[in-house]
Amino acid sequence: MKPEKPKNQPTNHSQHNYDFSKLCNAHAPLTEYVFKNKYQTETVDFSNPKAVKALNTAILFANYKITFWDFPKENLCPPIPGRLAYIHQLAKLLKSSSISENATLLDIGTGAGCIYPILGNAEYGWQFVGTDIDKKSLKNARQIIDKNNLSKSIRLRCQPEKSQVLKGIIFPADTFAATLCNPPFYSSKEEAFAATKRKLKGLGKNTAFVRNFSGTHHELWYKGGEIAFIANYARESVLFQKQCNWFTALVSKKENIRPLKVLLKKLKATTVKTIAMQRGNKNTRILAWTFLPEPAIKY
């Protein structure tokens, strides 16, 4: 049975549209991080990892009937409105292909917070298989799943080889409506830290060096950066083209789209789409491809 659709969900809301009264009611620890900025608008300090985690926890508690969501401070804390935007764009893509709401999706790199499966199941009743290379992250994700009674809807698998994306975790009997992936953005630890320093400088912060969304090394960087990761993912997708309708990935750098489309053409993908997303001043995009002979695409 499809879960009841949450009311007053934060879909595509900017930080200025958060109902902090409702959110603090749902998760009292958020209260200590809420303040009024110079425009007398309630907000939180988005450079503070504790504030970001408290806000995201409150969103899940207030809007998605989640009662437990916690993970080690070193793990990535996902910005829920951005993750939700990806989920909604996937729903449009699947609908355009006449794919049932009773779909099963594969979340590549589900992480300790298991956020995409939680949101996708709550919004659309989708089933999920979440994968990760880190056993500690999967153990934490399992705790979240079990404590929220989601074990019938969300399964987890460990990717045994760090160099692989789909191989080793898609089995012969599997079929997926789509895959989704938020790949590591950076090519090295140094690049990730330099990006954070620039962000903090832009925010006028001279405090101790921190990442506002935290993140372990396998969540943040990959040899060759996101383009290398997605290229590897694309090559492996050829092996599973009959088991998955759509393969998708977030692409943070616009300049990576063209070479990836060239690669997918060489791999004989029948349709490749770039879906733009914008939240506030941040622009990103989803790259989606399929090997289906004549997909029913209207989107």
mmCIF file of C-alpha atoms in Angstrom:
data_model
loop_
_atom_site.group_PDB
_atom_site.id
_atom_site.type_symbol
_atom_site.label_atom_id
_atom_site.label_comp_id
_atom_site.label_asym_id
_atom_site.label_seq_id
_atom_site.Cartn_x
_atom_site.Cartn_y
_atom_site.Cartn_z
ATOM 1 C CA MET A 1 0.000 0.000 0.000
ATOM 2 C CA LYS A 2 1.377 3.399 -0.967
ATOM 3 C CA PRO A 3 2.282 5.484 2.092
ATOM 4 C CA GLU A 4 0.182 8.536 2.796
ATOM 5 C CA LYS A 5 1.735 11.521 1.030
ATOM 6 C CA PRO A 6 3.294 13.892 3.560
ATOM 7 C CA LYS A 7 1.651 17.266 3.987
ATOM 8 C CA ASN A 8 3.495 20.590 3.911
ATOM 9 C CA GLN A 9 6.579 18.868 2.571
ATOM 10 C CA PRO A 10 9.627 21.051 1.878
ATOM 11 C CA THR A 11 9.666 20.367 -1.867
ATOM 12 C CA ASN A 12 11.952 22.892 -3.599
ATOM 13 C CA HIS A 13 11.687 25.263 -0.665
ATOM 14 C CA SER A 14 14.495 27.699 -0.065
ATOM 15 C CA GLN A 15 15.894 28.063 3.434
ATOM 16 C CA HIS A 16 13.635 31.102 3.951
ATOM 17 C CA ASN A 17 10.492 29.014 3.550
ATOM 18 C CA TYR A 18 11.193 26.531 6.321
ATOM 19 C CA ASP A 19 8.464 26.437 8.956
ATOM 20 C CA PHE A 20 10.826 26.555 11.921
ATOM 21 C CA SER A 21 8.012 26.495 14.455
ATOM 22 C CA LYS A 22 6.789 23.183 13.047
ATOM 23 C CA LEU A 23 10.306 21.825 12.638
ATOM 24 C CA CYS A 24 11.420 22.709 16.170
ATOM 25 C CA ASN A 25 8.235 21.147 17.457
ATOM 26 C CA ALA A 26 9.166 17.920 15.702
ATOM 27 C CA HIS A 27 12.816 17.973 16.794
ATOM 28 C CA ALA A 28 13.541 20.176 19.814
ATOM 29 C CA PRO A 29 17.395 20.165 19.442
ATOM 30 C CA LEU A 30 16.967 22.313 16.306
ATOM 31 C CA THR A 31 15.798 25.212 18.486
ATOM 32 C CA GLU A 32 19.288 26.150 19.671
ATOM 33 C CA TYR A 33 20.463 26.695 16.083
ATOM 34 C CA VAL A 34 17.611 28.885 14.843
ATOM 35 C CA PHE A 35 18.143 32.657 14.784
ATOM 36 C CA LYS A 36 16.923 35.723 12.916
ATOM 37 C CA ASN A 37 19.219 37.138 10.270
ATOM 38 C CA LYS A 38 19.591 40.815 9.381
ATOM 39 C CA TYR A 39 16.349 40.621 7.378
ATOM 40 C CA GLN A 40 14.543 39.319 10.485
ATOM 41 C CA THR A 41 14.032 35.959 8.782
ATOM 42 C CA GLU A 42 14.435 32.772 10.781
ATOM 43 C CA THR A 43 17.268 30.587 9.551
ATOM 44 C CA VAL A 44 20.218 28.478 10.690
ATOM 45 C CA ASP A 45 23.948 28.726 10.052
ATOM 46 C CA PHE A 46 24.393 26.412 7.070
ATOM 47 C CA SER A 47 28.155 26.288 7.642
ATOM 48 C CA ASN A 48 27.577 24.573 11.001
ATOM 49 C CA PRO A 49 27.399 20.756 10.564
ATOM 50 C CA LYS A 50 25.374 20.328 13.766
ATOM 51 C CA ALA A 51 22.802 22.878 12.623
ATOM 52 C CA VAL A 52 22.473 21.240 9.201
ATOM 53 C CA LYS A 53 22.015 17.793 10.723
ATOM 54 C CA ALA A 54 19.424 19.082 13.207
ATOM 55 C CA LEU A 55 17.493 20.793 10.397
ATOM 56 C CA ASN A 56 17.461 17.689 8.202
ATOM 57 C CA THR A 57 16.432 15.494 11.118
ATOM 58 C CA ALA A 58 13.549 17.864 11.880
ATOM 59 C CA ILE A 59 12.387 17.783 8.241
ATOM 60 C CA LEU A 60 12.248 13.987 8.305
ATOM 61 C CA PHE A 61 10.470 13.904 11.666
ATOM 62 C CA ALA A 62 7.944 16.605 10.751
ATOM 63 C CA ASN A 63 7.105 15.552 7.191
ATOM 64 C CA TYR A 64 7.931 11.893 6.688
ATOM 65 C CA LYS A 65 6.928 10.070 9.878
ATOM 66 C CA ILE A 66 10.545 9.134 10.508
ATOM 67 C CA THR A 67 11.237 8.613 14.217
ATOM 68 C CA PHE A 68 14.977 7.848 14.130
ATOM 69 C CA TRP A 69 17.680 9.283 11.892
ATOM 70 C CA ASP A 70 21.257 9.456 13.132
ATOM 71 C CA PHE A 71 24.771 8.665 11.903
ATOM 72 C CA PRO A 72 28.426 9.369 12.848
ATOM 73 C CA LYS A 73 29.544 12.986 12.485
ATOM 74 C CA GLU A 74 32.138 12.061 9.848
ATOM 75 C CA ASN A 75 29.475 10.853 7.404
ATOM 76 C CA LEU A 76 27.845 13.001 4.753
ATOM 77 C CA CYS A 77 24.792 14.939 5.931
ATOM 78 C CA PRO A 78 22.600 15.289 2.825
ATOM 79 C CA PRO A 79 20.635 18.513 2.168
ATOM 80 C CA ILE A 80 17.134 17.052 1.982
ATOM 81 C CA PRO A 81 15.464 19.627 -0.337
ATOM 82 C CA GLY A 82 18.119 18.950 -2.993
ATOM 83 C CA ARG A 83 17.737 15.179 -2.620
ATOM 84 C CA LEU A 84 13.970 15.551 -2.800
ATOM 85 C CA ALA A 85 14.263 17.481 -6.071
ATOM 86 C CA TYR A 86 16.157 14.535 -7.598
ATOM 87 C CA ILE A 87 13.433 12.131 -6.435
ATOM 88 C CA HIS A 88 10.680 14.275 -7.995
ATOM 89 C CA GLN A 89 12.552 14.544 -11.307
ATOM 90 C CA LEU A 90 12.949 10.766 -11.355
ATOM 91 C CA ALA A 91 9.221 10.386 -10.802
ATOM 92 C CA LYS A 92 8.554 12.563 -13.877
ATOM 93 C CA LEU A 93 11.018 10.540 -15.915
ATOM 94 C CA LEU A 94 9.436 7.232 -14.909
ATOM 95 C CA LYS A 95 5.944 8.543 -15.558
ATOM 96 C CA SER A 96 7.006 9.660 -19.036
ATOM 97 C CA SER A 97 8.091 6.084 -19.711
ATOM 98 C CA SER A 98 4.799 4.640 -18.422
ATOM 99 C CA ILE A 99 6.545 2.911 -15.532
ATOM 100 C CA SER A 100 4.358 1.834 -12.619
ATOM 101 C CA GLU A 101 4.458 3.567 -9.247
ATOM 102 C CA ASN A 102 5.236 0.126 -7.782
ATOM 103 C CA ALA A 103 8.800 0.518 -8.988
ATOM 104 C CA THR A 104 12.069 -0.749 -7.545
ATOM 105 C CA LEU A 105 15.070 1.578 -7.750
ATOM 106 C CA LEU A 106 18.774 1.075 -7.163
ATOM 107 C CA ASP A 107 20.505 3.735 -5.044
ATOM 108 C CA ILE A 108 24.245 3.722 -5.680
ATOM 109 C CA GLY A 109 26.148 4.959 -2.637
ATOM 110 C CA THR A 110 23.206 5.091 -0.264
ATOM 111 C CA GLY A 111 25.432 6.202 2.622
ATOM 112 C CA ALA A 112 24.901 6.081 6.366
ATOM 113 C CA GLY A 113 21.785 8.275 6.151
ATOM 114 C CA CYS A 114 19.942 6.182 3.518
ATOM 115 C CA ILE A 115 18.208 9.378 2.435
ATOM 116 C CA TYR A 116 17.126 8.652 -1.148
ATOM 117 C CA PRO A 117 15.358 5.381 -0.235
ATOM 118 C CA ILE A 118 13.605 7.081 2.699
ATOM 119 C CA LEU A 119 12.332 9.947 0.530
ATOM 120 C CA GLY A 120 11.487 7.826 -2.508
ATOM 121 C CA ASN A 121 9.526 5.347 -0.434
ATOM 122 C CA ALA A 122 7.665 8.071 1.474
ATOM 123 C CA GLU A 123 6.796 10.134 -1.606
ATOM 124 C CA TYR A 124 6.008 7.445 -4.173
ATOM 125 C CA GLY A 125 5.898 4.097 -2.419
ATOM 126 C CA TRP A 126 8.981 2.910 -4.348
ATOM 127 C CA GLN A 127 10.985 -0.100 -3.217
ATOM 128 C CA PHE A 128 14.765 0.294 -3.012
ATOM 129 C CA VAL A 129 18.030 -1.571 -3.054
ATOM 130 C CA GLY A 130 20.697 0.667 -1.507
ATOM 131 C CA THR A 131 24.381 -0.071 -2.077
ATOM 132 C CA ASP A 132 27.625 1.177 -0.599
ATOM 133 C CA ILE A 133 31.281 0.155 -0.420
ATOM 134 C CA ASP A 134 31.501 1.070 3.264
ATOM 135 C CA LYS A 135 30.236 -1.599 5.668
ATOM 136 C CA LYS A 136 30.008 0.871 8.568
ATOM 137 C CA SER A 137 27.720 3.122 6.540
ATOM 138 C CA LEU A 138 25.525 0.167 5.631
ATOM 139 C CA LYS A 139 25.355 -0.927 9.269
ATOM 140 C CA ASN A 140 24.142 2.540 10.229
ATOM 141 C CA ALA A 141 21.670 2.627 7.326
ATOM 142 C CA ARG A 142 20.331 -0.747 8.470
ATOM 143 C CA GLN A 143 19.716 0.695 11.927
ATOM 144 C CA ILE A 144 17.716 3.567 10.430
ATOM 145 C CA ILE A 145 15.699 1.172 8.257
ATOM 146 C CA ASP A 146 14.918 -1.201 11.121
ATOM 147 C CA LYS A 147 13.976 1.499 13.633
ATOM 148 C CA ASN A 148 11.563 3.044 11.134
ATOM 149 C CA ASN A 149 10.002 -0.292 10.104
ATOM 150 C CA LEU A 150 11.178 0.046 6.496
ATOM 151 C CA SER A 151 12.868 -3.342 6.101
ATOM 152 C CA LYS A 152 10.158 -4.590 3.714
ATOM 153 C CA SER A 153 10.715 -1.627 1.416
ATOM 154 C CA ILE A 154 14.469 -1.020 1.564
ATOM 155 C CA ARG A 155 17.177 -3.668 1.131
ATOM 156 C CA LEU A 156 20.924 -3.091 1.363
ATOM 157 C CA ARG A 157 23.883 -4.620 -0.455
ATOM 158 C CA CYS A 158 27.606 -4.119 0.003
ATOM 159 C CA GLN A 159 29.660 -3.401 -3.112
ATOM 160 C CA PRO A 160 32.654 -5.759 -2.674
ATOM 161 C CA GLU A 161 34.963 -3.962 -5.127
ATOM 162 C CA LYS A 162 35.755 -0.267 -4.783
ATOM 163 C CA SER A 163 36.531 -0.019 -8.491
ATOM 164 C CA GLN A 164 33.058 -1.256 -9.472
ATOM 165 C CA VAL A 165 29.710 0.548 -9.544
ATOM 166 C CA LEU A 166 27.061 -1.898 -10.802
ATOM 167 C CA LYS A 167 28.996 -5.132 -11.144
ATOM 168 C CA GLY A 168 28.763 -7.237 -8.025
ATOM 169 C CA ILE A 169 25.510 -5.722 -6.773
ATOM 170 C CA ILE A 170 23.048 -6.309 -9.646
ATOM 171 C CA PHE A 171 22.050 -9.970 -9.691
ATOM 172 C CA PRO A 172 20.654 -11.924 -12.690
ATOM 173 C CA ALA A 173 17.087 -11.913 -11.329
ATOM 174 C CA ASP A 174 17.055 -8.147 -10.620
ATOM 175 C CA THR A 175 15.052 -5.591 -12.580
ATOM 176 C CA PHE A 176 15.045 -1.886 -11.772
ATOM 177 C CA ALA A 177 12.915 0.994 -12.975
ATOM 178 C CA ALA A 178 15.907 3.279 -12.532
ATOM 179 C CA THR A 179 19.218 3.751 -10.819
ATOM 180 C CA LEU A 180 20.174 6.944 -9.031
ATOM 181 C CA CYS A 181 23.545 8.157 -7.898
ATOM 182 C CA ASN A 182 25.102 11.167 -6.210
ATOM 183 C CA PRO A 183 28.735 10.555 -7.222
ATOM 184 C CA PRO A 184 31.827 11.836 -5.419
ATOM 185 C CA PHE A 185 32.401 15.365 -6.721
ATOM 186 C CA TYR A 186 36.122 15.741 -6.128
ATOM 187 C CA SER A 187 39.230 14.021 -7.452
ATOM 188 C CA SER A 188 41.236 14.251 -4.221
ATOM 189 C CA LYS A 189 41.182 15.202 -0.559
ATOM 190 C CA GLU A 190 43.024 18.416 -1.402
ATOM 191 C CA GLU A 191 40.418 19.454 -3.968
ATOM 192 C CA ALA A 192 37.573 18.755 -1.528
ATOM 193 C CA PHE A 193 39.190 20.787 1.246
ATOM 194 C CA ALA A 194 40.044 23.672 -1.099
ATOM 195 C CA ALA A 195 36.381 23.834 -2.177
ATOM 196 C CA THR A 196 35.270 24.006 1.449
ATOM 197 C CA LYS A 197 37.730 26.791 2.218
ATOM 198 C CA ARG A 198 36.367 28.821 -0.692
ATOM 199 C CA LYS A 199 32.812 28.240 0.494
ATOM 200 C CA LEU A 200 33.608 29.312 4.048
ATOM 201 C CA LYS A 201 35.411 32.389 2.770
ATOM 202 C CA GLY A 202 32.355 33.254 0.674
ATOM 203 C CA LEU A 203 30.201 32.971 3.773
ATOM 204 C CA GLY A 204 32.555 35.294 5.632
ATOM 205 C CA LYS A 205 33.543 32.559 8.075
ATOM 206 C CA ASN A 206 36.876 32.673 9.877
ATOM 207 C CA THR A 207 36.042 29.825 12.228
ATOM 208 C CA ALA A 208 37.728 26.432 12.502
ATOM 209 C CA PHE A 209 37.863 24.492 9.263
ATOM 210 C CA VAL A 210 34.764 22.293 8.911
ATOM 211 C CA ARG A 211 32.631 20.814 6.129
ATOM 212 C CA ASN A 212 29.021 21.876 6.461
ATOM 213 C CA PHE A 213 27.745 18.510 5.233
ATOM 214 C CA SER A 214 30.716 16.485 6.572
ATOM 215 C CA GLY A 215 31.595 13.437 4.463
ATOM 216 C CA THR A 216 34.050 10.541 4.444
ATOM 217 C CA HIS A 217 36.658 10.117 1.716
ATOM 218 C CA HIS A 218 34.630 7.622 -0.356
ATOM 219 C CA GLU A 219 31.635 9.983 -0.247
ATOM 220 C CA LEU A 220 33.578 13.056 -1.367
ATOM 221 C CA TRP A 221 36.370 12.091 -3.738
ATOM 222 C CA TYR A 222 37.217 9.510 -6.384
ATOM 223 C CA LYS A 223 40.322 9.217 -8.537
ATOM 224 C CA GLY A 224 39.584 11.340 -11.583
ATOM 225 C CA GLY A 225 36.596 13.058 -9.942
ATOM 226 C CA GLU A 226 32.918 12.766 -10.824
ATOM 227 C CA ILE A 227 33.516 12.437 -14.565
ATOM 228 C CA ALA A 228 35.698 9.357 -14.030
ATOM 229 C CA PHE A 229 33.135 7.823 -11.680
ATOM 230 C CA ILE A 230 30.191 8.416 -14.028
ATOM 231 C CA ALA A 231 32.199 7.190 -17.027
ATOM 232 C CA ASN A 232 32.917 3.932 -15.189
ATOM 233 C CA TYR A 233 29.241 3.723 -14.206
ATOM 234 C CA ALA A 234 28.181 4.292 -17.833
ATOM 235 C CA ARG A 235 30.466 1.556 -19.163
ATOM 236 C CA GLU A 236 29.139 -0.921 -16.614
ATOM 237 C CA SER A 237 25.539 0.043 -17.412
ATOM 238 C CA VAL A 238 25.942 -1.625 -20.815
ATOM 239 C CA LEU A 239 26.179 -4.977 -19.019
ATOM 240 C CA PHE A 240 22.790 -4.456 -17.351
ATOM 241 C CA GLN A 241 20.901 -2.646 -20.098
ATOM 242 C CA LYS A 242 18.097 -5.229 -20.143
ATOM 243 C CA GLN A 243 17.655 -5.135 -16.360
ATOM 244 C CA CYS A 244 17.159 -1.404 -15.898
ATOM 245 C CA ASN A 245 14.947 1.100 -17.697
ATOM 246 C CA TRP A 246 16.902 4.247 -16.824
ATOM 247 C CA PHE A 247 20.353 4.930 -15.455
ATOM 248 C CA THR A 248 20.802 8.351 -13.832
ATOM 249 C CA ALA A 249 23.413 10.401 -11.990
ATOM 250 C CA LEU A 250 23.762 13.892 -10.586
ATOM 251 C CA VAL A 251 26.402 15.930 -12.416
ATOM 252 C CA SER A 252 27.702 18.951 -10.514
ATOM 253 C CA LYS A 253 29.978 20.332 -13.241
ATOM 254 C CA LYS A 254 28.262 21.483 -16.426
ATOM 255 C CA GLU A 255 31.432 20.950 -18.458
ATOM 256 C CA ASN A 256 31.296 17.211 -17.729
ATOM 257 C CA ILE A 257 28.010 16.728 -19.580
ATOM 258 C CA ARG A 258 29.335 16.915 -23.145
ATOM 259 C CA PRO A 259 32.132 14.302 -22.829
ATOM 260 C CA LEU A 260 29.778 11.981 -20.952
ATOM 261 C CA LYS A 261 27.177 12.284 -23.717
ATOM 262 C CA VAL A 262 29.867 11.488 -26.297
ATOM 263 C CA LEU A 263 30.793 8.379 -24.311
ATOM 264 C CA LEU A 264 27.161 7.268 -23.993
ATOM 265 C CA LYS A 265 26.698 7.656 -27.753
ATOM 266 C CA LYS A 266 29.703 5.360 -28.290
ATOM 267 C CA LEU A 267 28.169 2.903 -25.843
ATOM 268 C CA LYS A 268 24.998 2.970 -27.997
ATOM 269 C CA ALA A 269 22.589 4.404 -25.472
ATOM 270 C CA THR A 270 19.354 4.993 -27.375
ATOM 271 C CA THR A 271 18.322 8.100 -25.439
ATOM 272 C CA VAL A 272 20.364 10.480 -23.298
ATOM 273 C CA LYS A 273 18.746 13.349 -21.397
ATOM 274 C CA THR A 274 20.043 16.223 -19.283
ATOM 275 C CA ILE A 275 17.525 17.376 -16.679
ATOM 276 C CA ALA A 276 18.307 20.791 -15.174
ATOM 277 C CA MET A 277 17.661 21.476 -11.496
ATOM 278 C CA GLN A 278 17.975 24.759 -9.622
ATOM 279 C CA ARG A 279 17.652 25.538 -5.927
ATOM 280 C CA GLY A 280 18.412 29.079 -4.899
ATOM 281 C CA ASN A 281 21.658 30.100 -6.595
ATOM 282 C CA LYS A 282 22.815 26.523 -7.065
ATOM 283 C CA ASN A 283 22.497 24.885 -10.476
ATOM 284 C CA THR A 284 22.956 21.179 -11.007
ATOM 285 C CA ARG A 285 21.694 18.557 -13.414
ATOM 286 C CA ILE A 286 20.735 14.927 -13.789
ATOM 287 C CA LEU A 287 22.206 12.878 -16.613
ATOM 288 C CA ALA A 288 19.822 10.078 -17.610
ATOM 289 C CA TRP A 289 20.292 7.386 -20.245
ATOM 290 C CA THR A 290 18.621 4.212 -21.466
ATOM 291 C CA PHE A 291 19.388 1.375 -23.870
ATOM 292 C CA LEU A 292 15.723 0.536 -24.460
ATOM 293 C CA PRO A 293 14.986 0.322 -28.201
ATOM 294 C CA GLU A 294 12.009 2.687 -28.303
ATOM 295 C CA PRO A 295 11.302 4.108 -24.854
ATOM 296 C CA ALA A 296 7.980 5.892 -24.481
ATOM 297 C CA ILE A 297 9.431 9.293 -23.646
ATOM 298 C CA LYS A 298 7.360 12.438 -23.378
ATOM 299 C CA TYR A 299 9.389 14.265 -20.736
#
